[in-house]
Each structure stands twice: as C-alpha cells, then as structure tokens.
Short mmCIF file of C-alpha atoms in Angstrom, two decimals:
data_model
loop_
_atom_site.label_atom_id
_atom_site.label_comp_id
_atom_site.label_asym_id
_atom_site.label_seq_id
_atom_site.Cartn_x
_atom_site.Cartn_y
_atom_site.Cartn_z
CA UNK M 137 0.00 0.00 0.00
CA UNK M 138 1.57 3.53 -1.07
CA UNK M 139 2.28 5.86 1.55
CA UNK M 140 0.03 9.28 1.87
CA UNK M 141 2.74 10.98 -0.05
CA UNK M 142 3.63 8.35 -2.21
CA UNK M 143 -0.21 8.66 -3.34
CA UNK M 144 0.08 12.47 -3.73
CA UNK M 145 2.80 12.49 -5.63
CA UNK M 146 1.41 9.76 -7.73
CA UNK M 147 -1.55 11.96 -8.34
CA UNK M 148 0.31 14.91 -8.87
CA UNK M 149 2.44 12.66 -11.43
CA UNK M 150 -0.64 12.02 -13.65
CA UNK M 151 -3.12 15.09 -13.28
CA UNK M 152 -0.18 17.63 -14.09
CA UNK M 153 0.30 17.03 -17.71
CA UNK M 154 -3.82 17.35 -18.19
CA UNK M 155 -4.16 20.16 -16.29
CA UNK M 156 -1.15 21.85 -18.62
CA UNK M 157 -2.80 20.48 -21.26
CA UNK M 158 -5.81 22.05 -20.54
CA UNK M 159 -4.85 25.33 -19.60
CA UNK M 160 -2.69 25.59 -22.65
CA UNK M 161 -6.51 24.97 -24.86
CA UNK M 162 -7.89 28.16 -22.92
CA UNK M 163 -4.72 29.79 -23.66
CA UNK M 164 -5.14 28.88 -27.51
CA UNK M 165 -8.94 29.95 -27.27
CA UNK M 166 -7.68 33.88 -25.71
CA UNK M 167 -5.04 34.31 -28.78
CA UNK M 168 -7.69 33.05 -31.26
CA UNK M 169 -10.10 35.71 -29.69
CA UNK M 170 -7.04 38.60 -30.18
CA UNK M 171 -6.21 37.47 -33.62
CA UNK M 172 -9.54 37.76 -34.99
CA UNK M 173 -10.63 40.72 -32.58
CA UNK M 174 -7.87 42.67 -34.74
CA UNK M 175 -10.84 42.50 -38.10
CA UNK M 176 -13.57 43.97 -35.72
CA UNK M 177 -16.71 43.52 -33.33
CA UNK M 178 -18.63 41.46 -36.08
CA UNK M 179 -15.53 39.42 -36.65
CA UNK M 180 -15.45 38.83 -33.02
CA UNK M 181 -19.38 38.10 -32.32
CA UNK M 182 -19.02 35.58 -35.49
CA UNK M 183 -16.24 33.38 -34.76
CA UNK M 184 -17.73 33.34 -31.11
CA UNK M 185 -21.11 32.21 -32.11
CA UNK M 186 -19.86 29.86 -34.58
CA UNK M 187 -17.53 28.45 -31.74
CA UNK M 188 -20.43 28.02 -29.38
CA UNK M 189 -22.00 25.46 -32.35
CA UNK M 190 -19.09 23.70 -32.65
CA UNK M 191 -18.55 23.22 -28.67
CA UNK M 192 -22.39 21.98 -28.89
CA UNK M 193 -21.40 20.03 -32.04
CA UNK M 194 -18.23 18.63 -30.15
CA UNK M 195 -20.41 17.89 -26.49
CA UNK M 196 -22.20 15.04 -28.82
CA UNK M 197 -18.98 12.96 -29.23
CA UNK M 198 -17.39 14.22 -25.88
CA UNK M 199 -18.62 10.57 -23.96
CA UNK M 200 -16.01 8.42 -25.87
CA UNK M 201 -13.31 9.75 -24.12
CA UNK M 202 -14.57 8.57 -20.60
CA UNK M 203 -16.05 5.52 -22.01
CA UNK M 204 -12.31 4.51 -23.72
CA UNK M 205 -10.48 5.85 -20.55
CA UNK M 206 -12.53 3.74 -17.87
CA UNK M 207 -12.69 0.40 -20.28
CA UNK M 208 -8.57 1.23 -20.67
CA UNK M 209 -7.78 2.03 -17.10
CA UNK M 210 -9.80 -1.33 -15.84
CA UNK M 211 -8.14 -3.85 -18.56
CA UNK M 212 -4.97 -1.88 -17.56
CA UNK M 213 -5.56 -2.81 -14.01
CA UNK M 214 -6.32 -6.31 -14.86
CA UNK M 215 -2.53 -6.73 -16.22
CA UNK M 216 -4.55 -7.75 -19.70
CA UNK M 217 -2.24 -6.28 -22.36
CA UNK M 218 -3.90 -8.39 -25.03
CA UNK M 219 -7.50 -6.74 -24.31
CA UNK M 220 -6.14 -2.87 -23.54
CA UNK M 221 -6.60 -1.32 -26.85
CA UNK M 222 -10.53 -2.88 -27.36
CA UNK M 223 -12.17 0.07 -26.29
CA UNK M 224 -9.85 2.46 -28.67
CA UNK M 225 -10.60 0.06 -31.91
CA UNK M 226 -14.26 0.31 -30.58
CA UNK M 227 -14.10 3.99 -30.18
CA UNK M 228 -12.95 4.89 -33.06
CA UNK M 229 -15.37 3.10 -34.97
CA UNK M 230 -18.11 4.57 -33.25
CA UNK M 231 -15.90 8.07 -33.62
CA UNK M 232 -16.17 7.78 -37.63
CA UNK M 233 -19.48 6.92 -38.00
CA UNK M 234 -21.18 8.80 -35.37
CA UNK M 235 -18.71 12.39 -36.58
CA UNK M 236 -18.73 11.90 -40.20
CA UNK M 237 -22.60 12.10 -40.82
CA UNK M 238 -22.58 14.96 -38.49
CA UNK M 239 -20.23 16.80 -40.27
CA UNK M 240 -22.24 16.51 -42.84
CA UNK M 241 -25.24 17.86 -41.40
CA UNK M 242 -24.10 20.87 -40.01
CA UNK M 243 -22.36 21.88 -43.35
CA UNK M 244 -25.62 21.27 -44.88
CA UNK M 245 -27.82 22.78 -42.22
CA UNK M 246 -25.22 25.35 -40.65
CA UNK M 247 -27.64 28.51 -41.67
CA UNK M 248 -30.52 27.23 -40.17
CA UNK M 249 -28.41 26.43 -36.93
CA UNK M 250 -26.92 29.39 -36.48
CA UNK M 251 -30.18 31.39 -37.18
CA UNK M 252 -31.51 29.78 -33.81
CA UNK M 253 -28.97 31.96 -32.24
CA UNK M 254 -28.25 34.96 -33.99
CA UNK M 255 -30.77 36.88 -36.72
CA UNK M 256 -28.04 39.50 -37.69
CA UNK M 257 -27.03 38.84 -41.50
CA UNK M 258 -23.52 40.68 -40.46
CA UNK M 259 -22.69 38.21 -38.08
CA UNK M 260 -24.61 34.95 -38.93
CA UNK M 261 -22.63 35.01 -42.45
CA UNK M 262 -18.82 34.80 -40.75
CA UNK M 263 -20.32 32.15 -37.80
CA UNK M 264 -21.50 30.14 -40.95
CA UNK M 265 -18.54 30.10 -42.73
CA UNK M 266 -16.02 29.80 -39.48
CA UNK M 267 -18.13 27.08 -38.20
CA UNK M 268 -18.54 25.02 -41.22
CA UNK M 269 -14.24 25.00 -41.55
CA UNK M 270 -14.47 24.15 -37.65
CA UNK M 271 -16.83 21.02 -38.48
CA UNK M 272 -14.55 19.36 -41.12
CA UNK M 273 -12.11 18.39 -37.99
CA UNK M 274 -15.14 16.82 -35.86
CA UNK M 275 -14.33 13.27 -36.64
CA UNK M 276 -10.36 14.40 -35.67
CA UNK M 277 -12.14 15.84 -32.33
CA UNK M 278 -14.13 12.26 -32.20
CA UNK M 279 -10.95 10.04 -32.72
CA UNK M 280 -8.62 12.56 -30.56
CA UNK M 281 -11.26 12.07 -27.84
CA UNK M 282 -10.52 8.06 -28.03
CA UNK M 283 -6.90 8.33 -28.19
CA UNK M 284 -6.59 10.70 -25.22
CA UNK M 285 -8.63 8.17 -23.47
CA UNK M 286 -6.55 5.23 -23.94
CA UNK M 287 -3.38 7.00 -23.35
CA UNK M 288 -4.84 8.19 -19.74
CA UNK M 289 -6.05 5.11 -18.88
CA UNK M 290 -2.40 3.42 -19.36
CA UNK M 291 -1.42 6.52 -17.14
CA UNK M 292 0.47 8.03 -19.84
CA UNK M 293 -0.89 11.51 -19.36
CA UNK M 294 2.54 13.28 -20.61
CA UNK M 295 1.25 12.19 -24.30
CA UNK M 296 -1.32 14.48 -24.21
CA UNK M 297 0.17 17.35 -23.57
CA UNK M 298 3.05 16.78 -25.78
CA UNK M 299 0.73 16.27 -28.28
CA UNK M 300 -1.87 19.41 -27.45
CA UNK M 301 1.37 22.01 -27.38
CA UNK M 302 2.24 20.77 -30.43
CA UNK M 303 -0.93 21.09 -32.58
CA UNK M 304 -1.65 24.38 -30.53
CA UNK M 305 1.78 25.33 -32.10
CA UNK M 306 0.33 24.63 -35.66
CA UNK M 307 -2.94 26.10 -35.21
CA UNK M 308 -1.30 29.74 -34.17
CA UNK M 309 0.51 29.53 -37.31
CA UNK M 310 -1.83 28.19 -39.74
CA UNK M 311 -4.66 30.61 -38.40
CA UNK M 312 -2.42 33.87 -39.07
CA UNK M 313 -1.71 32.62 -42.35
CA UNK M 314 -5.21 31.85 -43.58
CA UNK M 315 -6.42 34.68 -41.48
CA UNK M 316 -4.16 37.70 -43.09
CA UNK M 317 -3.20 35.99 -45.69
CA UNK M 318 0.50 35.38 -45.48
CA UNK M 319 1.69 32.91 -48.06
CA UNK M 320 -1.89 31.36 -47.90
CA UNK M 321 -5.45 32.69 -49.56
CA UNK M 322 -6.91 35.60 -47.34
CA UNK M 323 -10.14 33.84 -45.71
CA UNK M 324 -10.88 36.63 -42.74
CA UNK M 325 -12.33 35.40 -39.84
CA UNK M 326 -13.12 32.16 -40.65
CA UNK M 327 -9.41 31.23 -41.39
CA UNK M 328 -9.08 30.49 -37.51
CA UNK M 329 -11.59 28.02 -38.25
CA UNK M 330 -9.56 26.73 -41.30
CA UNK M 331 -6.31 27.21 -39.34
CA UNK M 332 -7.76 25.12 -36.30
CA UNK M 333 -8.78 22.18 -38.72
CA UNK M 334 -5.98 21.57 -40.02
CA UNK M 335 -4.30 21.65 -36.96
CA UNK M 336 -6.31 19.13 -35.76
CA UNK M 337 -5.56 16.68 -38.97
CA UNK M 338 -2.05 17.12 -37.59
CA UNK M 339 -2.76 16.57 -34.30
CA UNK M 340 -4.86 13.16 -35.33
CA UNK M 341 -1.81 11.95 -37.32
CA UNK M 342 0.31 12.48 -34.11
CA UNK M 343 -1.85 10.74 -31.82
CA UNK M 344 -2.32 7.17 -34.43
CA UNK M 345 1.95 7.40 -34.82
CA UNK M 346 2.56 6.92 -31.11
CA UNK M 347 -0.31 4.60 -30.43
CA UNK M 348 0.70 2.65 -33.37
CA UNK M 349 4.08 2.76 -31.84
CA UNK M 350 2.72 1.54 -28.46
CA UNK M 351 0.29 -0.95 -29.53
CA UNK M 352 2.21 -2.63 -32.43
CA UNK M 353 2.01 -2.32 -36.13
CA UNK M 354 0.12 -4.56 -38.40
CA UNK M 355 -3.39 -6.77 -38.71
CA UNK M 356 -2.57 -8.40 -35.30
CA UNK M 357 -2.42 -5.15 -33.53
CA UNK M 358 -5.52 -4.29 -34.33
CA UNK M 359 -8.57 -5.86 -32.71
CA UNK M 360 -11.97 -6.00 -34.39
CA UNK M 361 -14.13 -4.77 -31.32
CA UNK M 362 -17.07 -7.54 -30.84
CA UNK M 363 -20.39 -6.22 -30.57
CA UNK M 364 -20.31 -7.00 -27.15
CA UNK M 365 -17.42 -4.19 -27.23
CA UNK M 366 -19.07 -1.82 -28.91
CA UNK M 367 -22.11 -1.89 -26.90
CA UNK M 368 -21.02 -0.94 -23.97
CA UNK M 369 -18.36 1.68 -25.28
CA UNK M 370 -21.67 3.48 -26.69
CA UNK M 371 -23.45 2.41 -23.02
CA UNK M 372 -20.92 4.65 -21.42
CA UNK M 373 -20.33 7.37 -23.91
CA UNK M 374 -23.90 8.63 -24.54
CA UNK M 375 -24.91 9.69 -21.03
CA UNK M 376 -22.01 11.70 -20.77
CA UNK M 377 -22.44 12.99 -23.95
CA UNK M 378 -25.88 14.22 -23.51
CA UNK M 379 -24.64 15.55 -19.91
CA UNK M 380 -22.16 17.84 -21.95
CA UNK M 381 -24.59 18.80 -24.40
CA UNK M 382 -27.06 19.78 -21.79
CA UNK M 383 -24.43 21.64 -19.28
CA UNK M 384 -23.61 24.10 -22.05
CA UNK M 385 -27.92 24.38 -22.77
CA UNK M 386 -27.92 25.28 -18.84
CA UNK M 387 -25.27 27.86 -19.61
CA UNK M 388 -27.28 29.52 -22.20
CA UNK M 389 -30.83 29.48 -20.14
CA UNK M 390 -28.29 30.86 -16.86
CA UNK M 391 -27.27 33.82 -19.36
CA UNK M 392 -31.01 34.09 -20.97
CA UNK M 393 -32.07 34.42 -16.94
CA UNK M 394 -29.32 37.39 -16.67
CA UNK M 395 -30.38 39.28 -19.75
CA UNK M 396 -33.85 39.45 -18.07
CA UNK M 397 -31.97 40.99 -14.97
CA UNK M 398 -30.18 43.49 -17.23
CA UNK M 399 -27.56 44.30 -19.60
CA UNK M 400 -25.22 44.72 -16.75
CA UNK M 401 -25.51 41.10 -15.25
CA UNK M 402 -25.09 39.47 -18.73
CA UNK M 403 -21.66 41.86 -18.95
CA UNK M 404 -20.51 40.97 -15.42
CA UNK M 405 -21.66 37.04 -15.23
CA UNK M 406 -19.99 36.41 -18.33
CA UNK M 407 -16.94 37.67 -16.70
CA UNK M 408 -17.75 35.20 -13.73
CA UNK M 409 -18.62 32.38 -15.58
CA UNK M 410 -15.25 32.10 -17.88
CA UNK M 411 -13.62 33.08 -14.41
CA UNK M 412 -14.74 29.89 -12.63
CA UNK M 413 -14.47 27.61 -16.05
CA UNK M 414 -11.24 28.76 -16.07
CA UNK M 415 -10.07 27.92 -12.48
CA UNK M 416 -11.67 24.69 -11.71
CA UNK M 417 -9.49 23.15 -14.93
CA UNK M 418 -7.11 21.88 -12.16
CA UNK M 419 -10.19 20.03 -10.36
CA UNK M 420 -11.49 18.34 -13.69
CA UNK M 421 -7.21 17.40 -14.76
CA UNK M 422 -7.06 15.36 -11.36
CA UNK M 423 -10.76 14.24 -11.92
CA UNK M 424 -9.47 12.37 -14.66
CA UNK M 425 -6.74 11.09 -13.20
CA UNK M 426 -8.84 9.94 -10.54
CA UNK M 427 -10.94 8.36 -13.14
CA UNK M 428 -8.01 6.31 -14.50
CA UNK M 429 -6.58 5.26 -10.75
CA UNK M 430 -10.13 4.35 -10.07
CA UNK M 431 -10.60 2.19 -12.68
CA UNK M 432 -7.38 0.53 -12.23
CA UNK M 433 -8.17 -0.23 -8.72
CA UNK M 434 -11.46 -1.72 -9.44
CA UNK M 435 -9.28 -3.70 -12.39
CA UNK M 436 -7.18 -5.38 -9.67
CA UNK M 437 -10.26 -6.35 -7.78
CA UNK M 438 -9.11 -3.70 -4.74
CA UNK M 439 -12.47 -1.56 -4.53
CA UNK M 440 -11.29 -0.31 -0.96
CA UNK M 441 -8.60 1.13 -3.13
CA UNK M 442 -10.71 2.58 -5.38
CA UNK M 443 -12.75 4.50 -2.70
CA UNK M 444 -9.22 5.80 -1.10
CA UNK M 445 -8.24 6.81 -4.39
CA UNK M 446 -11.41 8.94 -4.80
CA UNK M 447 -10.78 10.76 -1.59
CA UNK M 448 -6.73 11.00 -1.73
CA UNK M 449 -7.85 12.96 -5.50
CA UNK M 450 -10.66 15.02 -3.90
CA UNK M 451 -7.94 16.57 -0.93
CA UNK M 452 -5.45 17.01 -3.46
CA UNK M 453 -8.40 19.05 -5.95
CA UNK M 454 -9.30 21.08 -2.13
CA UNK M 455 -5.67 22.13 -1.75
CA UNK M 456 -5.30 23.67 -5.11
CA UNK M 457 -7.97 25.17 -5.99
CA UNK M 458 -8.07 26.76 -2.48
CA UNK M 459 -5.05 28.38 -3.65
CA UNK M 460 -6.37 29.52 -6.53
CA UNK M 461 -9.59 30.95 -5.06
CA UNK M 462 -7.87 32.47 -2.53
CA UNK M 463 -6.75 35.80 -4.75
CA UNK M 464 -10.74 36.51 -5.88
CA UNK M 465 -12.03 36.00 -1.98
CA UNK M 466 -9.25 38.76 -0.58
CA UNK M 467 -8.76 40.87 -3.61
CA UNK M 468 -11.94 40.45 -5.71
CA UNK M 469 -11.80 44.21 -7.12
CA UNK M 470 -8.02 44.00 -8.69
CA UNK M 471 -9.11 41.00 -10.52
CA UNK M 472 -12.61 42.18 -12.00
CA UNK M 473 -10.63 45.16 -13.07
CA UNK M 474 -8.86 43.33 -14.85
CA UNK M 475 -11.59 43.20 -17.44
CA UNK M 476 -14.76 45.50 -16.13
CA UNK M 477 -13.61 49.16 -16.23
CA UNK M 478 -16.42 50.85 -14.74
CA UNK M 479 -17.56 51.55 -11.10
CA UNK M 480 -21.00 50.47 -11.20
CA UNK M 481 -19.80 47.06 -12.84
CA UNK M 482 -17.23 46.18 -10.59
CA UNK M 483 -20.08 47.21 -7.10
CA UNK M 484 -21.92 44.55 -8.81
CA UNK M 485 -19.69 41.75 -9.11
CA UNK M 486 -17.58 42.11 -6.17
CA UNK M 487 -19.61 39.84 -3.66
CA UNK M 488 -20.60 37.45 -6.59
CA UNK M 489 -16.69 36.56 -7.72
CA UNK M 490 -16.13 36.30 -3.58
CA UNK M 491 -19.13 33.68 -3.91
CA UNK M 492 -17.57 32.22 -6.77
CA UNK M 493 -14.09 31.48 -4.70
CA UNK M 494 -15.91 29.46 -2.32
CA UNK M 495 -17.90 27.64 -4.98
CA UNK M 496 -14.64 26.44 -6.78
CA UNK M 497 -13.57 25.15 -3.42
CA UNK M 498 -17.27 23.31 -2.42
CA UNK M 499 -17.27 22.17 -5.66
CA UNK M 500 -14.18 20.00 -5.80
CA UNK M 501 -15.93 17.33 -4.37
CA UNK M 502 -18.36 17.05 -7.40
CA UNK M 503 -15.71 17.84 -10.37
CA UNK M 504 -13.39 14.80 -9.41
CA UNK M 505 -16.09 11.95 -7.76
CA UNK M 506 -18.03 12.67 -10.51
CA UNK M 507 -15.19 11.52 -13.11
CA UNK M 508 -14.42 9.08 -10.50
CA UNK M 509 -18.03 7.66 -10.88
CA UNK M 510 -17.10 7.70 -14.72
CA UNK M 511 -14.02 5.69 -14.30
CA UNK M 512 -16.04 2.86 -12.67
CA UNK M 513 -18.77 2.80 -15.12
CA UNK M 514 -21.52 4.68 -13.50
CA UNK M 515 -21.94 7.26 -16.08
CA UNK M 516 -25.85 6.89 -16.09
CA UNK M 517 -25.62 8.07 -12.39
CA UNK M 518 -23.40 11.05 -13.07
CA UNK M 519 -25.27 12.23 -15.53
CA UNK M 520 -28.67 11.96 -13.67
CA UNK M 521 -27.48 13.93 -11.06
CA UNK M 522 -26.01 16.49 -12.54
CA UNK M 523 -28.54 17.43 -14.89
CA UNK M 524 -31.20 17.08 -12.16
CA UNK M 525 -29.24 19.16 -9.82
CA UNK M 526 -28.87 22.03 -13.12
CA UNK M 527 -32.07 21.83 -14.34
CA UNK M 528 -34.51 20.85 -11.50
CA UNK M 529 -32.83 23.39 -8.92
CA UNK M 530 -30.61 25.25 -9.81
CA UNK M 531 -32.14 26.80 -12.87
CA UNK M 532 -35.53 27.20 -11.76
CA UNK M 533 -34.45 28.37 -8.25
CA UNK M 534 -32.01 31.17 -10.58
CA UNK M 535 -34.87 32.50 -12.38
CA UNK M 536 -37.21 32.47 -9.66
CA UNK M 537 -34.60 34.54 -7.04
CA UNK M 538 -32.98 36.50 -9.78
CA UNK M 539 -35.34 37.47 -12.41
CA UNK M 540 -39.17 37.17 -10.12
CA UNK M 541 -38.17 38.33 -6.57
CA UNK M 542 -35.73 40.97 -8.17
CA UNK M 543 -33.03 40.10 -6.51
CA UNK M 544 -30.53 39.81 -9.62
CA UNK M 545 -27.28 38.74 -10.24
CA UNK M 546 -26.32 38.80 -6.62
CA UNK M 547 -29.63 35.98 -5.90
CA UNK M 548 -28.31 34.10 -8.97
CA UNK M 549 -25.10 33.87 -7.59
CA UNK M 550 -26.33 32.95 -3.99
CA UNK M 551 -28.67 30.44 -5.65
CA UNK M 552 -25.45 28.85 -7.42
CA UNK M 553 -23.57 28.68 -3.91
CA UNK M 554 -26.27 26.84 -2.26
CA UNK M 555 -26.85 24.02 -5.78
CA UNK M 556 -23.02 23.99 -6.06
CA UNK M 557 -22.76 22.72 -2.03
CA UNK M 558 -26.04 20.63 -3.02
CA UNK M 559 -24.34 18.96 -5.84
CA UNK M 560 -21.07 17.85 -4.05
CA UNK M 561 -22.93 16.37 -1.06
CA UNK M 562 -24.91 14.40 -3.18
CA UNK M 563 -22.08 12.55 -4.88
CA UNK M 564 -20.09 11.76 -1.62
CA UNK M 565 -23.24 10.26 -0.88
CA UNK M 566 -23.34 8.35 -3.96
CA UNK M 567 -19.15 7.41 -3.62
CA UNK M 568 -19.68 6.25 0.20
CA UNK M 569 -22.78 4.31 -0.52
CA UNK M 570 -20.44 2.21 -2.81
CA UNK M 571 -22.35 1.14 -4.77
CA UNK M 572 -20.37 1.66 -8.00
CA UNK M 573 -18.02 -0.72 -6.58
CA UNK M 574 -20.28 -3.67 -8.99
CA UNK M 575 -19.97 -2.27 -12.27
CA UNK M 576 -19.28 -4.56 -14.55
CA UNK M 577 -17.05 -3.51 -17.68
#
C-alpha cells in the first residue's frame, strides 16, 4: 500500500500534464479571440457564435473519451495487455461513424443552426462560414477524444500534452496565415476556423503514430471490437455525452435568466462564468486522473482502493484550488478590473466573484467523484445527477430569485452557492454508498 505521499505524488504525477494540457486549450482559445478581434466587433461576435456550435457540435462525441479511458484504465488494471486497446478500436469506430454524418449535417444545415442563435445577417454570415471550416475536424475531435482516453487510462498523461502544445503550435501559425493571408489565400475570420482544422488533422496523425508505436504495427495489432465491445463503449459514452450537451444548454438558459436581470448582469456574469471555467481546470485534470486510478483499482479487484483513491484525489483538488480561489475571496476588485472598467460594474460583481471562490472550493468534491463515478462505469448516475441538480434546482431556483423576486445577479449567484454545495454532497453520498463498486465492464 503507497504511503500518503507516495499517493500524492502519484496523483500529482498524472493530473499535471492534463491540467497543462488544458490550460494551454484556454490559452489557444484567448489568442484566437485577439487574432480575430484585430478585423472587428462582427468578426469577433461571429467566430464566437460559430464556436459556441461547434462546442455543442463537439459535447455530442465528448462521452467516448470517458467511455475509452474507464474500459482502458480497468483492462490496464487487470494486467490484460492483449484486451487494452478494445475500447480504442471500438471507439474509433463509433468516432467515424457517429462524426462523419454529423459533419455533414451541419455543413448542410449550418444557416438554419446558427439562425436559432443569432438573426443579424452581419454576423450569422462569418459564424456560418467559421463554423462550417471548424466542423470538417469533428471526426479528428471524435478520434482525438478516443486516443486521449486510452493514453490516460495506461497513465500516460505526458502524451497528451506533448501532443496538445504541439498542434496548438500549428494552429497559431496556420490561423495567421489563412487569417491575413500570409503565403496562404486571405479567408478573414473564418481562417481560424480553417487554421484550427488543419491543426487538428495534424494533431490526429500524431496521436495514431505513437499509439501505433505503443500498440504494435500490423493486422494483429488491431482488434476488431465484438459487438459486445461496442455496446457498452456506446453504453458509457452517450450519457455523458448528452450531460455535456445539456451543461452548455444550462449555460445559455443561466445567461437568458441574466439578460432578463439586465444588460449589466449578462456583462458581469460572463466575466464570472469564464472566471470559474477557467479555475476549476485543475479540479477536472485530477478528476481524470482519478478516473483512471479508479478504474485501475477496481481492475485489480481492490475496490477499498478505489474508494481511497477517490478521496486522496478530492484533498489534493481542495488544496489547489483553495489556492487559486484564494486571490478573488481577498482581492476580488483587482481582478474584476482586470476586465470590467467601470464603477457600477465592478459594485456589482464584487460579492458574486467572492461567492464564486468558495464555490470552486465546495465544488471539488463534485468535479473529481463525478469523473471518478465515470471511471467505474456509473456514467448513467453522473449524468442523472447532474442534470437534475442544473435543471430541477438550480435553474428554476435562478430565475425564480434572480429574475421574479428581483433580486438579480447577486440571488443568482447565492442560488449557485447553495446548488453547487447541493451537488457535491450528493455525490459523496453516492461514492460512500459504494455502490459503484459492482460495475461490470
């Protein structure tokens, strides 16, 4: 049995290279924001709307990456090398013929999708064309989703960010190009959607090299999944699927509720909400790691393990993103000026981002037993609860408090504290009843 630190470190060791990983993609999203910002406020509104599309687009094929990693982490901790890479060969079947007849619907239908969200003919006709370049890389997104599964699952977490820097790399580059046209056609906006294609082709190619390299070369390496297989990789991929796709709907009902406050919440909540996205990154990087060590556990038939593991992952997740909060609790004003620049603004968010501090911290407990839950197969569970939690309570309560009673942004946010506490007792409820401990893979 590893020591308390040994088991830190050993988190620390895997979670690391996600979290860099994932910081680096809102990193990429910020200089794709300032490179097209340059062509103007339509420019801007465009490739953001047509970005939203594609992260709903995206939330469809999200599941396979759980649903490879927990398959991979519990063959992994069976010792069964010959049965590891199932789940890949089943995911990325299910990748190309779930994302290719997508793709192809949202080229065909992009106008029509993007008219549920904007009606301005300025703006609709650069989200169209930036979104349908985004689109041709969904089945790269798809089988990048696998491939980052299995390579977590064998613990190999430094892959991924190896792999991420690099295509980030290529995307910069390409984008400018095809934005401004330097040595490439002139495409405007919607060359940072051409530019992040590509780079995602690239990034594919990268990913099938050093699994190829891994798993062996040839017919024999690869293993027609059974039907068996492929059953229950789409078993555990949908539900958290349609939990993604259905998180980012609650965003958008959360930001309709705010516009019926005012102008003002809208301005200063969307400053709070890419705020907290932003810093609970770390607690999602070590949820995943706790869904591979998890998995593993539960692989070597060791489900006391398994629970330790949860809780070891959820203290580490308390630590850091303590830390983090701590700056917006003491100093809240220096950071919101940071991006509001008026008075009135700044009165108004200033207890809401000291609200937001502690809900990063109460929410660790959700963020990694929730991927946890995922890495032993209960995906049906996490997904009830969290959309029940969103759109039974929380949402309702939010409109009710904020928009009815007239208490705005400030009753939203209070409303949020009290779900987000709400949500994390309910799954250490679910992780000590233990009853995840029998799921079969």
């Amino acid at each position: 049995m590893l020591s308390g630190s040994s088991r830190s470190q050993t988190i620390l060791k895997l979670a690391l290279p996600i979290i860099g990983a994932m910081l680096s993609q809102s990193l990429i999203n910020l200089i794709d924001a300032a490179l097209v910002g340059a062509l103007g406020e339509v420019a801007l509104a465009g490739v953001g709307l047509g970005g939203y599309m594609m992260f709903l687009a995206t939330a469809l094929v999200f599941g396979l990456s759980s649903s490879v990693q927990a398959q991979t982490a519990r063959r992994h901790g069976e010792d069964n090398p010959e049965q590891r890479a199932i789940a890949l060969h089943a995911g990325l079947l299910i990748a190309l013929f779930v994302a290719l007849p997508l793709t192809m619907l949202c080229l065909w239908q992009a106008p029509r999708l993007l008219e549920l969200i904007t009606q301005q003919a300025n703006v609709q006709a650069i989200a169209v064309d930036y979104f349908r370049w985004r689109v041709i890389g969904l089945v790269s997104i798809a089988m990048i989703f696998c491939f980052r599964g299995f390579w977590n699952g064998i613990q190999r977490t430094g892959i991924y960010l190896r792999i991420i820097l690099t295509t980030h790399a290529i995307n910069v580059v390409t984008s400018v190009c095809l934005i401004y046209g330097i040595g490439l056609p002139r495409l405007g906006a919607p060359g940072a959607g051409a530019g992040t294609a590509f780079a995602l082709f690239c990034g594919l190619a990268m990913w099938a090299f050093y699994s190829r390299c891994y798993i062996g070369p040839g017919a024999d390496a690869w293993q027609w999944p059974t039907r068996k297989g492929l059953l229950t990789t789409l078993r555990l991929a949908i539900p958290h699927s349609m939990q993604q796709v259905w998180f980012a709907g609650g965003y958008a009902v959360l930001f309709w509720i705010l516009g019926l406050i005012g102008t003002a919440s809208v301005a200063v909540g969307h400053v709070l909400v890419n705020l907290s996205l932003l810093l609970i990154l770390p607690g999602v990087g070590l949820g995943l790691a706790a869904m591979s060590l998890v998995g593993q556990a539960l692989g070597r038939e060791t489900p006391e393990d398994a629970h330790r593991w949860g809780w070891d992952v959820v203290h580490v997740a308390w630590a850091c993103l303590a830390l983090l909060a701590l700056p917006m609790l003491l100093f809240p004003d220096a950071i919101l000026q940071l991006f509001l620049h008026d008075a009135d603004l700044l009165a108004i968010g200033r207890l809401p981002l000291q609200l937001t501090a502690i809900m990063i911290v109460l929410d660790a407990a959700a963020i990694v037993l929730g991927q946890a839950l995922l890495g032993a197969g209960a995906n049906r569970t996490v997904m009830a609860v969290t959309l029940c939690s969103q759109w039974l309570i929380f949402l309702p309560l939010a409109w009710w408090i904020g928009a009815v009673q007239d208490y705005g942004l400030i009753g939203v946010w209070w409303v949020q504290l009290g779900y987000r506490c709400l949500n994390s007792l309910w799954f250490v409820l679910i992780w000590q009843r233990r009853r995840w401990q029998m799921v079969s893979l």
